[in-house]
mmCIF file of C-alpha atoms and ligand atoms in Angstrom:
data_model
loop_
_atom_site.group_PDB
_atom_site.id
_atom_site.type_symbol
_atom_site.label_atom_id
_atom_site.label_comp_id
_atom_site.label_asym_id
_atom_site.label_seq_id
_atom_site.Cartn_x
_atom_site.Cartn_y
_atom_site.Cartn_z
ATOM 1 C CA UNK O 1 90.336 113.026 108.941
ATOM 2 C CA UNK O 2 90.112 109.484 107.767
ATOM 3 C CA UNK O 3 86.737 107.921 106.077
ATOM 4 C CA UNK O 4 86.191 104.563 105.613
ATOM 5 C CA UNK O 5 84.201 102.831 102.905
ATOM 6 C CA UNK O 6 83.335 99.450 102.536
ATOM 7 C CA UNK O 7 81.242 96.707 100.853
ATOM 8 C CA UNK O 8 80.855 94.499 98.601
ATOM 9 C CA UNK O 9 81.508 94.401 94.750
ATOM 10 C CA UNK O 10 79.396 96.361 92.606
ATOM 11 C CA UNK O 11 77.359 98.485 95.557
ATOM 12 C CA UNK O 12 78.486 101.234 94.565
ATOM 13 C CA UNK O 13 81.293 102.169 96.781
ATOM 14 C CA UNK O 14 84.152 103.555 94.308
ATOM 15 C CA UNK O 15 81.830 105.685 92.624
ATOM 16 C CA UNK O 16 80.492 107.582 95.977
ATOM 17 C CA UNK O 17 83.621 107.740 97.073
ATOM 18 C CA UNK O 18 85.629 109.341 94.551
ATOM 19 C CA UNK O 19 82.727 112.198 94.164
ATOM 20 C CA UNK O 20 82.648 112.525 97.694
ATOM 21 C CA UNK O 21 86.193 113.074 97.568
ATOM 22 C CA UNK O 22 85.989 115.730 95.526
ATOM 23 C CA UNK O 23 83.236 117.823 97.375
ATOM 24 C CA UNK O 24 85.063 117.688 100.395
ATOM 25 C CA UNK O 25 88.517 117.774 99.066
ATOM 26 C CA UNK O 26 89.809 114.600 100.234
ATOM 27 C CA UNK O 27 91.951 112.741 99.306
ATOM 28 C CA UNK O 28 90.613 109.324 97.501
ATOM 29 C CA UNK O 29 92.079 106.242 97.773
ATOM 30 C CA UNK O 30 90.680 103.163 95.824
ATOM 31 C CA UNK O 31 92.655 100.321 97.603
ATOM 32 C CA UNK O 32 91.668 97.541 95.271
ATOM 33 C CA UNK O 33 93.494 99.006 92.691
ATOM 34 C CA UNK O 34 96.368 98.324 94.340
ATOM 35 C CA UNK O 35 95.190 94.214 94.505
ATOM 36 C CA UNK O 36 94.784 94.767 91.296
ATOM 37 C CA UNK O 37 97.996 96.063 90.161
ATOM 38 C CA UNK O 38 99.861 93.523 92.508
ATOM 39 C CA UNK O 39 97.564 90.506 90.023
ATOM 40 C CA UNK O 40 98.434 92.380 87.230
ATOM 41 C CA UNK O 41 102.667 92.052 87.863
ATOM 42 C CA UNK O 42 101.716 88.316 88.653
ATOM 43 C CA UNK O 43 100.126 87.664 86.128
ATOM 44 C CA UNK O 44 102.577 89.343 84.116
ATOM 45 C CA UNK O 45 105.276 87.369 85.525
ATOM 46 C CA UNK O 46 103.099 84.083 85.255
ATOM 47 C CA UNK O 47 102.894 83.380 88.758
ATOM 48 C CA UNK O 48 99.862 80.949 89.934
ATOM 49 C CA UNK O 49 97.593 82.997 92.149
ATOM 50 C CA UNK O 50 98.055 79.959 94.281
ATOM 51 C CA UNK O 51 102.241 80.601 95.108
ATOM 52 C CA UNK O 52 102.202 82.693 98.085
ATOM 53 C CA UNK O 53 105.767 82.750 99.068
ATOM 54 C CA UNK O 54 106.706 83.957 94.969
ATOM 55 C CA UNK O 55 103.377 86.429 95.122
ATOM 56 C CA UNK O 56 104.315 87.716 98.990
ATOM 57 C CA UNK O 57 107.970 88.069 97.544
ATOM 58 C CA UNK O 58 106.405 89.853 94.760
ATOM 59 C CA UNK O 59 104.337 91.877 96.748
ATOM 60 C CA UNK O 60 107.373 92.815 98.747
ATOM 61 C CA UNK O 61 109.319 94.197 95.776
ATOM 62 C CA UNK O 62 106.423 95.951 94.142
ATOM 63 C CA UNK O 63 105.940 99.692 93.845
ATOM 64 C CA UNK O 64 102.420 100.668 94.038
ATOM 65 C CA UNK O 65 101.099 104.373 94.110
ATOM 66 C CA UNK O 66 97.900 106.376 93.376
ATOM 67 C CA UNK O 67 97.939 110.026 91.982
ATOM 68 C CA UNK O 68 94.503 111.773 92.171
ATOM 69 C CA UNK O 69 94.010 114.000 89.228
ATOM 70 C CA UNK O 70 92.406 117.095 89.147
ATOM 71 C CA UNK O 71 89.462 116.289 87.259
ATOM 72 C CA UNK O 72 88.787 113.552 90.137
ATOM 73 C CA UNK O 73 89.857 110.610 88.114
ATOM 74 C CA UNK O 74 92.476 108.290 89.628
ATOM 75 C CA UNK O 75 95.733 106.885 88.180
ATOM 76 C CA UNK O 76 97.663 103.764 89.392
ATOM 77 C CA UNK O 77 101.087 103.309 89.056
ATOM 78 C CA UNK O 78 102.626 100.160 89.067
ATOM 79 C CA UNK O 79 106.437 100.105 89.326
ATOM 80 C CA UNK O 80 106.050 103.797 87.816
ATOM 81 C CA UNK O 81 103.742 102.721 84.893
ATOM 82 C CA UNK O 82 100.204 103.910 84.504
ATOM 83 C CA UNK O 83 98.248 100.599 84.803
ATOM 84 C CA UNK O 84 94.242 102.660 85.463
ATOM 85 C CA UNK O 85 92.386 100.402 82.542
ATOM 86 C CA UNK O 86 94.514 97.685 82.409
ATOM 87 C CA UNK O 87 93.859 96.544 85.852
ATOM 88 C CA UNK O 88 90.225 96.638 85.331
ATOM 89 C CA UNK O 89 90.287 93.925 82.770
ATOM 90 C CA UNK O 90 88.402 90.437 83.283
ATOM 91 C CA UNK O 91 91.648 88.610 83.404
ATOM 92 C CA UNK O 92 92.671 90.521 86.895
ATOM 93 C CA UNK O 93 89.253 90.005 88.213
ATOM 94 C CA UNK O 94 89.030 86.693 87.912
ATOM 95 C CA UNK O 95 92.232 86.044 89.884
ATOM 96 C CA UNK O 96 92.376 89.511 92.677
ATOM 97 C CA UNK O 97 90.664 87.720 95.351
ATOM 98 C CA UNK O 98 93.256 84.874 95.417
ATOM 99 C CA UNK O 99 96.084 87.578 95.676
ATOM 100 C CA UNK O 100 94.353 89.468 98.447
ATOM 101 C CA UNK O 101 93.903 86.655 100.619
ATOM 102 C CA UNK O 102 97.418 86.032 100.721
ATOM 103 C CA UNK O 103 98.280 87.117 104.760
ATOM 104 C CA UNK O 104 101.419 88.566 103.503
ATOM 105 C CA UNK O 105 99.999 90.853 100.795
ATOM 106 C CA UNK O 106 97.613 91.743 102.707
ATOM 107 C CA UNK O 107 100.389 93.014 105.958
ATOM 108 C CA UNK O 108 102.598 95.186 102.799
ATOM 109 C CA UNK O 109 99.588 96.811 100.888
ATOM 110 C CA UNK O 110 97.884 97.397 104.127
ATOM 111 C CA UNK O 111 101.284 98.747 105.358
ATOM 112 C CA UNK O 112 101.170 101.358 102.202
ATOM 113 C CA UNK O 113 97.197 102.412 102.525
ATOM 114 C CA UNK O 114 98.170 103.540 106.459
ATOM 115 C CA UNK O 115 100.800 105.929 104.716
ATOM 116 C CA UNK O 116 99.047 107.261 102.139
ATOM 117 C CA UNK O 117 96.500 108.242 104.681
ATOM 118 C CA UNK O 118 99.280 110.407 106.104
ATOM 119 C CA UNK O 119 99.181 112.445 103.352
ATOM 120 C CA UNK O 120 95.896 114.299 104.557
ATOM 121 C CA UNK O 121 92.697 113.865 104.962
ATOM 122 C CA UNK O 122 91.412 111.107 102.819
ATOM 123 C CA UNK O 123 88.382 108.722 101.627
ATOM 124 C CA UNK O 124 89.525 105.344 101.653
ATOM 125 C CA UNK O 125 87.704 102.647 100.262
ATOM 126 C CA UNK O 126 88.045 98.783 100.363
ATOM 127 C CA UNK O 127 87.245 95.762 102.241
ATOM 128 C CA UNK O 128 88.749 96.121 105.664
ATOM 129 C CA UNK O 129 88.930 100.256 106.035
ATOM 130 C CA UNK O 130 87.267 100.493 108.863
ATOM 131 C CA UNK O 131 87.792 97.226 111.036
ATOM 132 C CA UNK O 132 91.852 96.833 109.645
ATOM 133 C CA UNK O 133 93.763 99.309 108.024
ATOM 134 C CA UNK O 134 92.293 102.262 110.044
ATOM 135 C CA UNK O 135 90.068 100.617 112.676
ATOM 136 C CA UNK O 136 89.879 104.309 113.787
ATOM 137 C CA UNK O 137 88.326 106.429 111.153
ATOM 138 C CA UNK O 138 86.657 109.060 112.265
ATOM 139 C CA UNK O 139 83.913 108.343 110.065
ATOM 140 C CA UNK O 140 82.980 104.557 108.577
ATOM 141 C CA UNK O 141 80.497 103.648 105.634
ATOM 142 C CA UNK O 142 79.204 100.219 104.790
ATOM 143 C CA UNK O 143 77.777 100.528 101.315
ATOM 144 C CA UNK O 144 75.535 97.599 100.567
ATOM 145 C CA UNK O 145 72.552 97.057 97.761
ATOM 146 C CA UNK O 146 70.921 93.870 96.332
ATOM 147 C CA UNK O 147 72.930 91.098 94.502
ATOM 148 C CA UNK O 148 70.829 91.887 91.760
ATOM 149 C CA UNK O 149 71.363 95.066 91.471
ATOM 150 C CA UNK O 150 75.082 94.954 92.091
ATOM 151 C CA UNK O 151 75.094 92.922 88.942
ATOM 152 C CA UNK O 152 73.021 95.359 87.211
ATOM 153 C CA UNK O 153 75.296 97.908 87.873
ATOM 154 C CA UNK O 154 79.079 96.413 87.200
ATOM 155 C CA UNK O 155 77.403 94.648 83.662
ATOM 156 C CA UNK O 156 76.538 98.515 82.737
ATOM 157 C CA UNK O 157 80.071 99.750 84.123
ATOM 158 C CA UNK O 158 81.973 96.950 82.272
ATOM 159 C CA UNK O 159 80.226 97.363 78.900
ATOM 160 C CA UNK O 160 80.534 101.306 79.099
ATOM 161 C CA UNK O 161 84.324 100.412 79.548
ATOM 162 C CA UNK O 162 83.628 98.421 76.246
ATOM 163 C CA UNK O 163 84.105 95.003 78.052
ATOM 164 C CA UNK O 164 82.091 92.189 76.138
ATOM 165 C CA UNK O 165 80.885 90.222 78.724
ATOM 166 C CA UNK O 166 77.373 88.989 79.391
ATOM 167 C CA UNK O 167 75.350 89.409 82.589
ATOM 168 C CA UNK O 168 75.858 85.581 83.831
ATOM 169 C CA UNK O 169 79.611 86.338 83.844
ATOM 170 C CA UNK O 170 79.560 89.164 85.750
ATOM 171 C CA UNK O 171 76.983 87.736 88.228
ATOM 172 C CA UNK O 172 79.274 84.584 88.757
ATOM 173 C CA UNK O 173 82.339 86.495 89.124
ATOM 174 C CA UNK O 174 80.464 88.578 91.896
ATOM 175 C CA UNK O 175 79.297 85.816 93.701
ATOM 176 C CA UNK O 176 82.662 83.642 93.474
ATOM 177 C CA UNK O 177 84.020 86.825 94.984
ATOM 178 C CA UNK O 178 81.703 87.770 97.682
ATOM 179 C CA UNK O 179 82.440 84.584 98.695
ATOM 180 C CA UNK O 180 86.370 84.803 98.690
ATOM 181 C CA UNK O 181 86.216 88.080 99.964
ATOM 182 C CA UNK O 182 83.810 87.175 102.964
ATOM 183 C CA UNK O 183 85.011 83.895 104.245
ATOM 184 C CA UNK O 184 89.089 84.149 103.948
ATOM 185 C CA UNK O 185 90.914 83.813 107.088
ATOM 186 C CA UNK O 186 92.900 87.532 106.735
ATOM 187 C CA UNK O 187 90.589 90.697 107.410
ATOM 188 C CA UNK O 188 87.480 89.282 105.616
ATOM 189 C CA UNK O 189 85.282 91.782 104.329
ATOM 190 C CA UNK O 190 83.004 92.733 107.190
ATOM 191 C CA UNK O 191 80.892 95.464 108.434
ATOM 192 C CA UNK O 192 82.694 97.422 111.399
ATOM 193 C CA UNK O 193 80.488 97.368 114.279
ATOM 194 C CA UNK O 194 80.606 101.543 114.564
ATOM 195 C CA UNK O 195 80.094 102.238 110.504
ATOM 196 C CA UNK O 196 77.044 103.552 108.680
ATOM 197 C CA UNK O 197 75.573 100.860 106.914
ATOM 198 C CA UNK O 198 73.310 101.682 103.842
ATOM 199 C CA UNK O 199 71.710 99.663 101.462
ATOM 200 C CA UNK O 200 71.924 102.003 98.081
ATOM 201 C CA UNK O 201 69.458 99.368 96.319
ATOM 202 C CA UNK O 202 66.873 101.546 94.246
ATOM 203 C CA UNK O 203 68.961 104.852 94.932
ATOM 204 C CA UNK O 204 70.894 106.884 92.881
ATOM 205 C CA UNK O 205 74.442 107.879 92.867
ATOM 206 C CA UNK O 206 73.364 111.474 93.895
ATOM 207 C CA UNK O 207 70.981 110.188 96.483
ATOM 208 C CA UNK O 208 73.927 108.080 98.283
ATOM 209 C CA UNK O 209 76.445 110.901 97.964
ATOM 210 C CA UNK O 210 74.266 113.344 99.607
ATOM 211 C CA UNK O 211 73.231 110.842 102.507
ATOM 212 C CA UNK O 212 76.873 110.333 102.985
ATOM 213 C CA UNK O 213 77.750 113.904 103.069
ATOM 214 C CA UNK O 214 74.485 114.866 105.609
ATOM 215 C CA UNK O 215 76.224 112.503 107.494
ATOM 216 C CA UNK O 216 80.258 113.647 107.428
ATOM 217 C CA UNK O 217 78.307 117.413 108.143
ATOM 218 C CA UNK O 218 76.990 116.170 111.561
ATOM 219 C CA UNK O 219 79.649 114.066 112.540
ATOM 220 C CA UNK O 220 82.888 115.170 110.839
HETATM 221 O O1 CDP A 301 85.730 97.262 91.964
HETATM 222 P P1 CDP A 301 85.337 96.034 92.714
HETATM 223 O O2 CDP A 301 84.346 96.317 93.786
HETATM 224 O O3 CDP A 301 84.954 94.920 91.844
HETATM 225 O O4 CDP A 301 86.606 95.498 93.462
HETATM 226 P P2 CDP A 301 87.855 96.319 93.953
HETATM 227 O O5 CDP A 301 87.481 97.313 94.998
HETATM 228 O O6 CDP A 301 88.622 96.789 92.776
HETATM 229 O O7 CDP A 301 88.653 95.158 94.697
HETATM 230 C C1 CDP A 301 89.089 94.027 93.973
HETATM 231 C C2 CDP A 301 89.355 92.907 94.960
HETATM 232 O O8 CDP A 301 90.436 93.288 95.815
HETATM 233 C C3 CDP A 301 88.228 92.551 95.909
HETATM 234 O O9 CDP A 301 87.326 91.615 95.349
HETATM 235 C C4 CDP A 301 88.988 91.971 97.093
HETATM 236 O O10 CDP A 301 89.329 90.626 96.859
HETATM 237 C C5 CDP A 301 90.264 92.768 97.103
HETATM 238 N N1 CDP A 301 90.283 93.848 98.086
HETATM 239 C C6 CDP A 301 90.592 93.533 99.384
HETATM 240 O O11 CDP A 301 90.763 92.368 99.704
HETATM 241 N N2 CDP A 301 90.728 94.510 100.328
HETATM 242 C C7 CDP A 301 90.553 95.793 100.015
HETATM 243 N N3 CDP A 301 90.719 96.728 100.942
HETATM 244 C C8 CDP A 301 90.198 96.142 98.693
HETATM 245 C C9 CDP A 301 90.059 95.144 97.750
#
C-alpha cells in the first residue's frame, strides 16, 4: 500500500511521516532528499541552478538512493556516499526549488520514487505524491499549519541541527519557496482533490500521528 504526504515546508510532514512509518512498518521515503542531493552534486560541480540542459544531464547520470535504518532514521546516498546532514545545509536550501522545477529532473527523480515504491508498502512524502508520482495512493495526506508556525518550527529544527540562522532567514526562505514550489509550471505543489487535508497548527507531533493513523485504520 502506497501513502501519500504532502505540504508545504515546515508543516510538519517529514516528521509524521517517518514515525508513522515506523508504527506501521512502512517503508519511508523522504523525496526531497533526493532534490536535495541532486543540488548538492550541482552545486558541487558549480553548475548555476539556472542551466537546465547541464542540471537535467546531471540529473540523468546521478545515483540517488535511500536506506531506512532500523532505528527509523534515514540515510541518502548520493553516487554511493552518505550525504543525510550535508544536504540539509542552508546552501542547498536556498537553491532546491530551482533544481526541482526543472521538467526534466522532475520526469528522472519522479521515475526513481515510482520504483522505490515497488519495494513494499511505503510512506512517501513530497510535493506531488498524491496528484503525480502515485496519483493512486491508496491513502493521501495534505499536511498544512500556519506560516507562522511553520517558521516556528524549521527555526527550532535548524538550530537543534546547530544551524546559526535567525528567524527572518528562515521565514524568507519559506516564503521564497512556497512560492517556487506553488506556482512552477511542472507538478506544483497542490492538494490532491481525494487527500486528507489537516491543518497541524497548535497540535503536536503525537496528536497528528495518531489522527493519521485513526485514519490509515479505517481506510487502509
Ligand atoms: O524539508 P523541507 O520541507 O524544507 O523540504 P524538502 O521536503 O526537503 O524538499 C525540498 C524542496 O524539494 C522543496 O522545497 C521542493 O522545491 C522540492 N520538492 C519537490 O519539488 N517535490 C517533492 N516531491 C519533494 C520536494
Amino acid at each position: 500500500m502506497i501513502i501519500a504526504v504532502d505540504g508545504p515546508s515546515g508543516a510538519g510532514k517529514s516528521t509524521v511521516a517517518r514515525i508513522l512509518a515506523k508504527r506501521l512498518a512502512f517503508l519511508y521515503i523522504d523525496t526531497g532528499s533526493m532534490y536535495r542531493a541532486l543540488t548538492l552534486k550541482a552545486l558541487e560541480n558549480n553548475i548555476p541552478s539556472d542551466d537546465k540542459n547541464k542540471i537535467s544531464e546531471l540529473a540523468r547520470s546521478t545515483k540517488i538512493d535511500l536506506r531506512n535504518n532500523a532505528d527509523g532514521s534515514l540515510t541518502v546516498f548520493l553516487d554511493g556516499k552518505d550525504v543525510s546532514l550535508e544536504i540539509r545545509k542552508p546552501k542547498i536550501t536556498q537553491f532546491v526549488s530551482d533544481i526541482a522545477k526543472i521538467k526534466e529532473v522532475r520526469r528522472i527523480l519522479v521515475g526513481i520514487q515510482r520504483q522505490l515504491g515497488l519495494r513494499g508498502d511505503c510512506i512517501l512524502d513530497g510535493r506531488d505524491i498524491g496528484t503525480v508520482v502515485f496519483p493512486d495512493a491508496k491513502i493521501k495526506f495534505f499536511i498544512d499549519a500556519s506560516a507562522q508556525e511553520r517558521v516556528n518550527r524549521r527555526f527550532k529544527e535548524l538550530k537543534g541541527l546547530g544551524q546559526n540562522v535567525s528567524e527572518d532567514d528562515v521565514s524568507k526562505d519559506l516564503s521564497n519557496r512556497d512560492k517556487i514550489d506553488s506556482t512552477r509550471e511542472a507538478s506544483p505543489l497542490r492538494q490532491a482533490a481525494d487527500a486528507i487535508y489537516i491543518d497541524t497548527t497548535g497540535l503536536s507531533i503525537e496528536q497528528v500521528v495518531e489522527k493519521m493513523s485513526e485514519y490509515v485504520k479505517k481506510n487502509g
